Each structure stands twice: as structure tokens, then as C-alpha cells.
Tab-separated table of C-alpha atoms in Angstrom:
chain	number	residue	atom	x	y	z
A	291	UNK	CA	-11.816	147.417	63.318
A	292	UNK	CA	-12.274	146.790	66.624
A	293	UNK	CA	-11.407	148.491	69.575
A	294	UNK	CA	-9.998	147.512	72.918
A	295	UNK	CA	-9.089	149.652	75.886
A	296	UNK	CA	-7.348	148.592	79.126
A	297	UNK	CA	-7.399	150.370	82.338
A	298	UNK	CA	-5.729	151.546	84.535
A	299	UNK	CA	-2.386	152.031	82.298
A	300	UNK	CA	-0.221	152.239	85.106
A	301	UNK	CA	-0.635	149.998	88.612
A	302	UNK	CA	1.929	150.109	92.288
A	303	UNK	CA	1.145	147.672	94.631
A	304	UNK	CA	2.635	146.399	97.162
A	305	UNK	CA	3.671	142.924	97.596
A	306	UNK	CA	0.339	140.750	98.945
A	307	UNK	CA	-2.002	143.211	97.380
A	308	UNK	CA	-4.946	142.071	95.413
A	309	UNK	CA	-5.593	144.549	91.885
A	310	UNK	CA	-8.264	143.824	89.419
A	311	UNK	CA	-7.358	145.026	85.475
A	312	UNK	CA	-10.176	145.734	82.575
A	313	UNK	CA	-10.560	145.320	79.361
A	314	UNK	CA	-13.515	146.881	77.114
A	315	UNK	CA	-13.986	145.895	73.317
A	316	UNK	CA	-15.976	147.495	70.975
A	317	UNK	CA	-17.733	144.609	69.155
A	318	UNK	CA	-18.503	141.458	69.259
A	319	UNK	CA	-16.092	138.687	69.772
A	320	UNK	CA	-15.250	134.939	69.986
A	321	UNK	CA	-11.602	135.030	70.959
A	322	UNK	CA	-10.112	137.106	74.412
A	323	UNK	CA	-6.636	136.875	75.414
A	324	UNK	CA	-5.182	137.862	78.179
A	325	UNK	CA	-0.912	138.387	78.116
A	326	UNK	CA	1.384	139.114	80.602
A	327	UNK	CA	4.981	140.616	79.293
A	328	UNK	CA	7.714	140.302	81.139
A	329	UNK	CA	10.899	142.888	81.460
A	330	UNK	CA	12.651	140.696	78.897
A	331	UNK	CA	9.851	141.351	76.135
A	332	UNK	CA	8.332	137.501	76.557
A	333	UNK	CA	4.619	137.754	76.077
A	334	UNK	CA	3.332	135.206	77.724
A	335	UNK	CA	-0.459	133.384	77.498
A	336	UNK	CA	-1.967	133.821	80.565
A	337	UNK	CA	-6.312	132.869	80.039
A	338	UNK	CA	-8.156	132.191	76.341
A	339	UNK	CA	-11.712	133.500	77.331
A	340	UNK	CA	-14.322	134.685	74.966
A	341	UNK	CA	-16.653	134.296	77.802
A	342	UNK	CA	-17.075	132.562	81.208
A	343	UNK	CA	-14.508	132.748	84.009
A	344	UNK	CA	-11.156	130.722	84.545
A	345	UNK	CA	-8.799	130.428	87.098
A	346	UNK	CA	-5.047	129.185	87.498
A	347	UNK	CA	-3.366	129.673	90.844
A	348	UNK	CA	-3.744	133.362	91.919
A	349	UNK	CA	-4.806	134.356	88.514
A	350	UNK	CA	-8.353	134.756	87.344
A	351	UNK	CA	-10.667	135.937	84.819
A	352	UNK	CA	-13.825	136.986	83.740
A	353	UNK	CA	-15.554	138.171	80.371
A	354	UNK	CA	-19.078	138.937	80.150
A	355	UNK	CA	-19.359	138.793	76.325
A	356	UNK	CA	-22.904	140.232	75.803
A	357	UNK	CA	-21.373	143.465	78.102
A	358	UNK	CA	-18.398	143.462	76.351
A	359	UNK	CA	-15.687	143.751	79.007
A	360	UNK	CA	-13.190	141.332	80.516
A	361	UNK	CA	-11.380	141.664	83.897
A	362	UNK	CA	-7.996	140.037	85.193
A	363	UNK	CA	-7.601	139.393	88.919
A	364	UNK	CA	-4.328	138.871	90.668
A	365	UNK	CA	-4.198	138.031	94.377
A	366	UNK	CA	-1.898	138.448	96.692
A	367	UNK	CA	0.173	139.473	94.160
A	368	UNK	CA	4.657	138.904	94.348
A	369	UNK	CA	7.183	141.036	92.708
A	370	UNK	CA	7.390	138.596	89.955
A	371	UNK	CA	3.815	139.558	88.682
A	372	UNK	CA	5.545	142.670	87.716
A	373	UNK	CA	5.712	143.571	83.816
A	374	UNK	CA	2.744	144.914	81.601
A	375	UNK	CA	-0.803	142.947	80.905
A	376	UNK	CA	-2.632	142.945	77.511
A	377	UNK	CA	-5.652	142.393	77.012
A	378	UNK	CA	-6.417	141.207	73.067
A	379	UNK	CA	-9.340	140.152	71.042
A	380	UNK	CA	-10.730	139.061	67.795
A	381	UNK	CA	-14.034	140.731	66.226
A	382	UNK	CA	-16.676	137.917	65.572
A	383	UNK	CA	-16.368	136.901	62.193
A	384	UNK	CA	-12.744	137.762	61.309
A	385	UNK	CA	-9.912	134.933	61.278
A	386	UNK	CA	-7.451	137.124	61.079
A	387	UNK	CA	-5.578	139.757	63.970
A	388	UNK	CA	-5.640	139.910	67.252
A	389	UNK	CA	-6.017	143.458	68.758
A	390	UNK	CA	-4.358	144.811	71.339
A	391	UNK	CA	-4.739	147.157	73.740
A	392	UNK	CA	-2.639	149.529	75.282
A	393	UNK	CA	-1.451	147.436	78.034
A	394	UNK	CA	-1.766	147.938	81.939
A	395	UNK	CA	2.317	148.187	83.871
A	396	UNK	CA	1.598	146.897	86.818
A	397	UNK	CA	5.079	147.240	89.681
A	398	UNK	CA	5.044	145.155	92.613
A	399	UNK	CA	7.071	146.175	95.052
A	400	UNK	CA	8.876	144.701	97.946
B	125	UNK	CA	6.883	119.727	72.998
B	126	UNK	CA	8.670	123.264	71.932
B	127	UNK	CA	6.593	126.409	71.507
B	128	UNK	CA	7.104	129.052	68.495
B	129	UNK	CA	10.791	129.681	68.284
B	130	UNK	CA	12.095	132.813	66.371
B	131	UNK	CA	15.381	133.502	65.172
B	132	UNK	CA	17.791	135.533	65.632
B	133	UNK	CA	16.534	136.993	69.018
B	134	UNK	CA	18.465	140.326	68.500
B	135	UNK	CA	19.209	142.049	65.389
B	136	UNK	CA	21.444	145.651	64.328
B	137	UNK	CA	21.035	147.125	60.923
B	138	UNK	CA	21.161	150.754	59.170
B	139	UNK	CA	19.097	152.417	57.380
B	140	UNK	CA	18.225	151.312	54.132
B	141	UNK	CA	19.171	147.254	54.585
B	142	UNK	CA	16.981	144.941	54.481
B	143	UNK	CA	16.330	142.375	57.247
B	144	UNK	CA	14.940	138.499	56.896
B	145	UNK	CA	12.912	137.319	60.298
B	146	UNK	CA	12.145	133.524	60.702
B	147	UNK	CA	9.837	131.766	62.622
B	148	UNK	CA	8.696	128.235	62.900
B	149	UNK	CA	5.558	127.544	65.024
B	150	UNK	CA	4.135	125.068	67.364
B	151	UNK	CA	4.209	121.447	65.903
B	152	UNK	CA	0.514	121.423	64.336
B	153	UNK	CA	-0.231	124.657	63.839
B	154	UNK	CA	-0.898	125.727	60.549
B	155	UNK	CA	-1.462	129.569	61.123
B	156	UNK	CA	1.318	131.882	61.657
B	157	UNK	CA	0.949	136.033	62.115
B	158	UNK	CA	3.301	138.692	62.490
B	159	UNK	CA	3.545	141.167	65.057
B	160	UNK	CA	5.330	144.540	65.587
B	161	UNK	CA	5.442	146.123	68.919
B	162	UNK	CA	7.328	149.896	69.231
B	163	UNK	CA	8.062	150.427	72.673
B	164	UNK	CA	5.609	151.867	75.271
B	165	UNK	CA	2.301	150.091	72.722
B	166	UNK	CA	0.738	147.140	72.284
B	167	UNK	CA	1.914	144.610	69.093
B	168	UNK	CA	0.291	145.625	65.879
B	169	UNK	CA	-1.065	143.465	63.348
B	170	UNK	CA	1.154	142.805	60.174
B	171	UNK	CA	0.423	139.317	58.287
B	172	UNK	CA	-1.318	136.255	58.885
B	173	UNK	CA	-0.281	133.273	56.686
B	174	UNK	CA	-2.785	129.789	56.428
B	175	UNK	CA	-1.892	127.172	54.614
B	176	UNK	CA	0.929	129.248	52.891
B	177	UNK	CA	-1.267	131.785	51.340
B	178	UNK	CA	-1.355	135.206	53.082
B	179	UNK	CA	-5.045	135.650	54.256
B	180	UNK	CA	-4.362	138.801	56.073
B	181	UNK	CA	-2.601	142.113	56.022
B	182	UNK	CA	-2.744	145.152	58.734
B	183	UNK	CA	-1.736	148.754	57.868
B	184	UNK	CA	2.021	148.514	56.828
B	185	UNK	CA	3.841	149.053	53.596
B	186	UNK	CA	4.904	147.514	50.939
B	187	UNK	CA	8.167	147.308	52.211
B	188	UNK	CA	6.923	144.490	54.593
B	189	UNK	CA	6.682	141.058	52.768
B	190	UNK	CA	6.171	137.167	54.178
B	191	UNK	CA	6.040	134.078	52.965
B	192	UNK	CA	5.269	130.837	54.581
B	193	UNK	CA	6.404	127.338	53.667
B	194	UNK	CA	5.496	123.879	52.993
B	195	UNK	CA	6.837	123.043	56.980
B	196	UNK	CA	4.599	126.117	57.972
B	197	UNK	CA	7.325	127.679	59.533
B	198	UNK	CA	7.751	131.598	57.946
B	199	UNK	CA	9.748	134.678	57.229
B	200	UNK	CA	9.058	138.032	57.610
B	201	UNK	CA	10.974	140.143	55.601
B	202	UNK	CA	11.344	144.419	55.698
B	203	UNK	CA	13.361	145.800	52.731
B	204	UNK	CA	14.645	149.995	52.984
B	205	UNK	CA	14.956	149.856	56.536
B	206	UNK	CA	13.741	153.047	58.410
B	207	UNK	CA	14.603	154.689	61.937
B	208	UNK	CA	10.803	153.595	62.582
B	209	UNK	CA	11.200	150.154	61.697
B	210	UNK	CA	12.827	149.471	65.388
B	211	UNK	CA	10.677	147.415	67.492
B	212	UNK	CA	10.453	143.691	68.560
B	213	UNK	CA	8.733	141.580	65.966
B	214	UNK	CA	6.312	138.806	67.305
B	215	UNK	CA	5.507	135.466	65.394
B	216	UNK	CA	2.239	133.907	66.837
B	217	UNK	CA	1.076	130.844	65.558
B	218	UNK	CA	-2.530	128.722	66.283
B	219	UNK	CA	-4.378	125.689	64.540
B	220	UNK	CA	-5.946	126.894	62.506
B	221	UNK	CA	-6.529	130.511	59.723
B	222	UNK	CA	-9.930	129.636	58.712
B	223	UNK	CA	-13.678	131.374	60.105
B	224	UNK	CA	-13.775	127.964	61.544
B	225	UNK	CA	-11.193	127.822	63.550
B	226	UNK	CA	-10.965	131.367	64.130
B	227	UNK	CA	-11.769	130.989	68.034
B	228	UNK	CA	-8.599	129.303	69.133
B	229	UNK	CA	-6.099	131.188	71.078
B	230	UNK	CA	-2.861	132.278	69.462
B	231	UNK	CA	0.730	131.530	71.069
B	232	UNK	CA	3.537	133.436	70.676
B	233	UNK	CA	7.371	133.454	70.298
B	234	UNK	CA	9.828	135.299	72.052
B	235	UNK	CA	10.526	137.461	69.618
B	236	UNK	CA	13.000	139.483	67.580
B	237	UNK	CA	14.174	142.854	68.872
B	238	UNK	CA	15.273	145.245	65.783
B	239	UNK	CA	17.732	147.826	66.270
B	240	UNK	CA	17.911	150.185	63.390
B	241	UNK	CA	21.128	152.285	63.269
């Protein structure tokens, strides 16, 4: 199957900092997620992108597809950010499971 | 409109039991999969269920089983309960199971945090 590695896998910043996470898959793909999970355990949808770039508020995102990497951008980032990001992604072809990576835990702090 | 809701949100059993998850997914989604996450990794594929037929199945035993109903909504169910078998299970649901409609995002629920005694 395919495979998907995040980096760093551990992040400290400090409240207002800027941090830029990535995520490398091994094959081909046509769906990228990218999930923040809170303390609580909520995994929450944060950008669909196969390819292109998005933005929403101080969030972003880019995947260059035919490279095979995607990165997540915070900005100015707020203790609330805190918690761990997956990336996950689904091999061209297959309808069926996402795959995860290992996560990045990002701490914000005060 | 509500997003995938799973029930019960917190579950203790002992070895051996078996345990019934349930999920019911976003109004109009047809797909639901199954998740488990152990703590400190990322979820790991179980099921995914289209239409009511199981269309895929990751690396877990036997003792795993699903079923999906007419209302789409699902159960996950885990018979002979292990020590291992802790972890919070995730429901995710999206439009659609098929190649088609393979490229839409997935959405998930809260989840279900197993506790096995």
C-alpha cells in the first residue's frame, strides 16, 4: 500500500510563530487530507487537496501531486492550534482507506 | 445539518466480551469506514461499507465484523476482546464507495474510546 510520512513528529512554538508541516506519499494519489486532532481525540477536517493550494484563515496548503509531497502552513499560530496534524491519502485507483501518517504534535505555548 | 455521530463516546469492558460500536453518517453519504487509532499512531484502516456491502477490509482479524444498514448508518462489532483491542474507534463517512467517487474527502465522527480491563 501506500506510504505516507510526516515530519517533523514533534513541533514547540511559541505563540505568533509561523511552522510549516510535510507530508510525503509514496504513490500516486487523487485524495489528500489534512487533520488536526485535538486533546479530546476530535479529528477534525482541516483542507481536501489532491493538488493545488487552499487557504482558510491562517491555515494553508499546498500539494504538488506530480512531486508527491504536501505541506501545511500555520501563521501566527495561538495556543489553540495545539494538538497533533495528520496528513492522509488515498493511492490512485483504490476507493477504499485512507492512510495515515504518523502525525506531527505540534505545542504552542504562551 | 449534523455530522457523523457515534455512540457511546466511552466504553469499559474485560477481556474476552464482546463490544457493538454504532455509527450513523452525514445525511447523504452512502460510504462509511472504520477506524482504529492506539495511542501515540495514526488511525488504521479496518472496513469500508458502500451501499451495505463491505468493499474493503485492512489487516485485522476475524474477530472484527460490520455491517451496514438500509439507513446507511453501521456497526462495528469486536468479539474476544483483547488488552490490544484498546484504542478510540473512528467512523468516517463520504458520498460515495465507488472508483468514481473515490476522490471525495472523508469526514469523521468523534469517536469511541475503548477501555479494555
Amino acid at each position: 500500500g501506500i506510504q505516507v510520512e510526516q515530519s517533523p513528529p514533534d513541533l514547540i512554538l511559541q505563540e505568533g510563530a509561523n511552522s510549516t508541516l510535510r507530508c510525503n506519499f509514496s504513490d500516486s494519489v487523487n485524495n489528500l487530507q489534512w487533520f488536526h486532532q485535538n486533546p479530546w481525540g476530535q479529528l477534525i477536517n482541516l483542507f481536501y487537496i489532491p493538488s493545488g493550494t487552499k487557504q482558510n484563515g491562517r491555515l494553508s496548503a499546498t500539494t504538488v501531486a506530480t512531486e508527491r509531497y504536501s505541506l501545511l502552513y500555520i501563521s501566527s499560530s495561538q495556543t489553540t492550534d495545539s494538538g497533533v496534524y495528520f496528513c492522509a491519502s488515498k493511492r490512485l485507483g483504490s476507493a477504499r482507506q485512507l492512510t495515515f501518517g504518523s502525525g506531527t504534535q505540534l505545542t504552542v505555548l504562551p | 445539518d449534523a455530522g457523523v455521530t457515534q455512540s457511546p463516546t466511552h466504553l469499559i469492558k474485560t477481556r474476552g466480551q464482546q463490544v457493538t460500536l454504532r455509527c450513523s453518517p452525514i445525511s447523504g453519504h452512502k460510504s462509511v469506514s472504520w477506524y482504529q487509532q492506539v495511542l501515540g499512531q495514526g488511525p488504521q484502516f479496518i472496513f469500508q461499507y458502500y451501499e451495505k456491502e463491505e468493499r474493503g477490509r485492512g489487516n485485522f482479524p476475524d474477530r472484527f465484523s460490520a455491517r451496514q444498514f438500509p439507513n446507511y448508518s453501521s456497526e462495528l462489532n469486536v468479539n474476544a476482546l483483547l488488552l490490544g483491542d484498546s484504542a478510540l474507534y473512528l467512523c468516517a463517512s463520504s458520498f460515495g464507495g465507488s472508483l468514481t467517487y473515490s476522490n471525495q474527502p472523508q469526514h469523521f465522527g468523534d469517536g469511541t474510546r475503548l477501555s479494555i480491563l
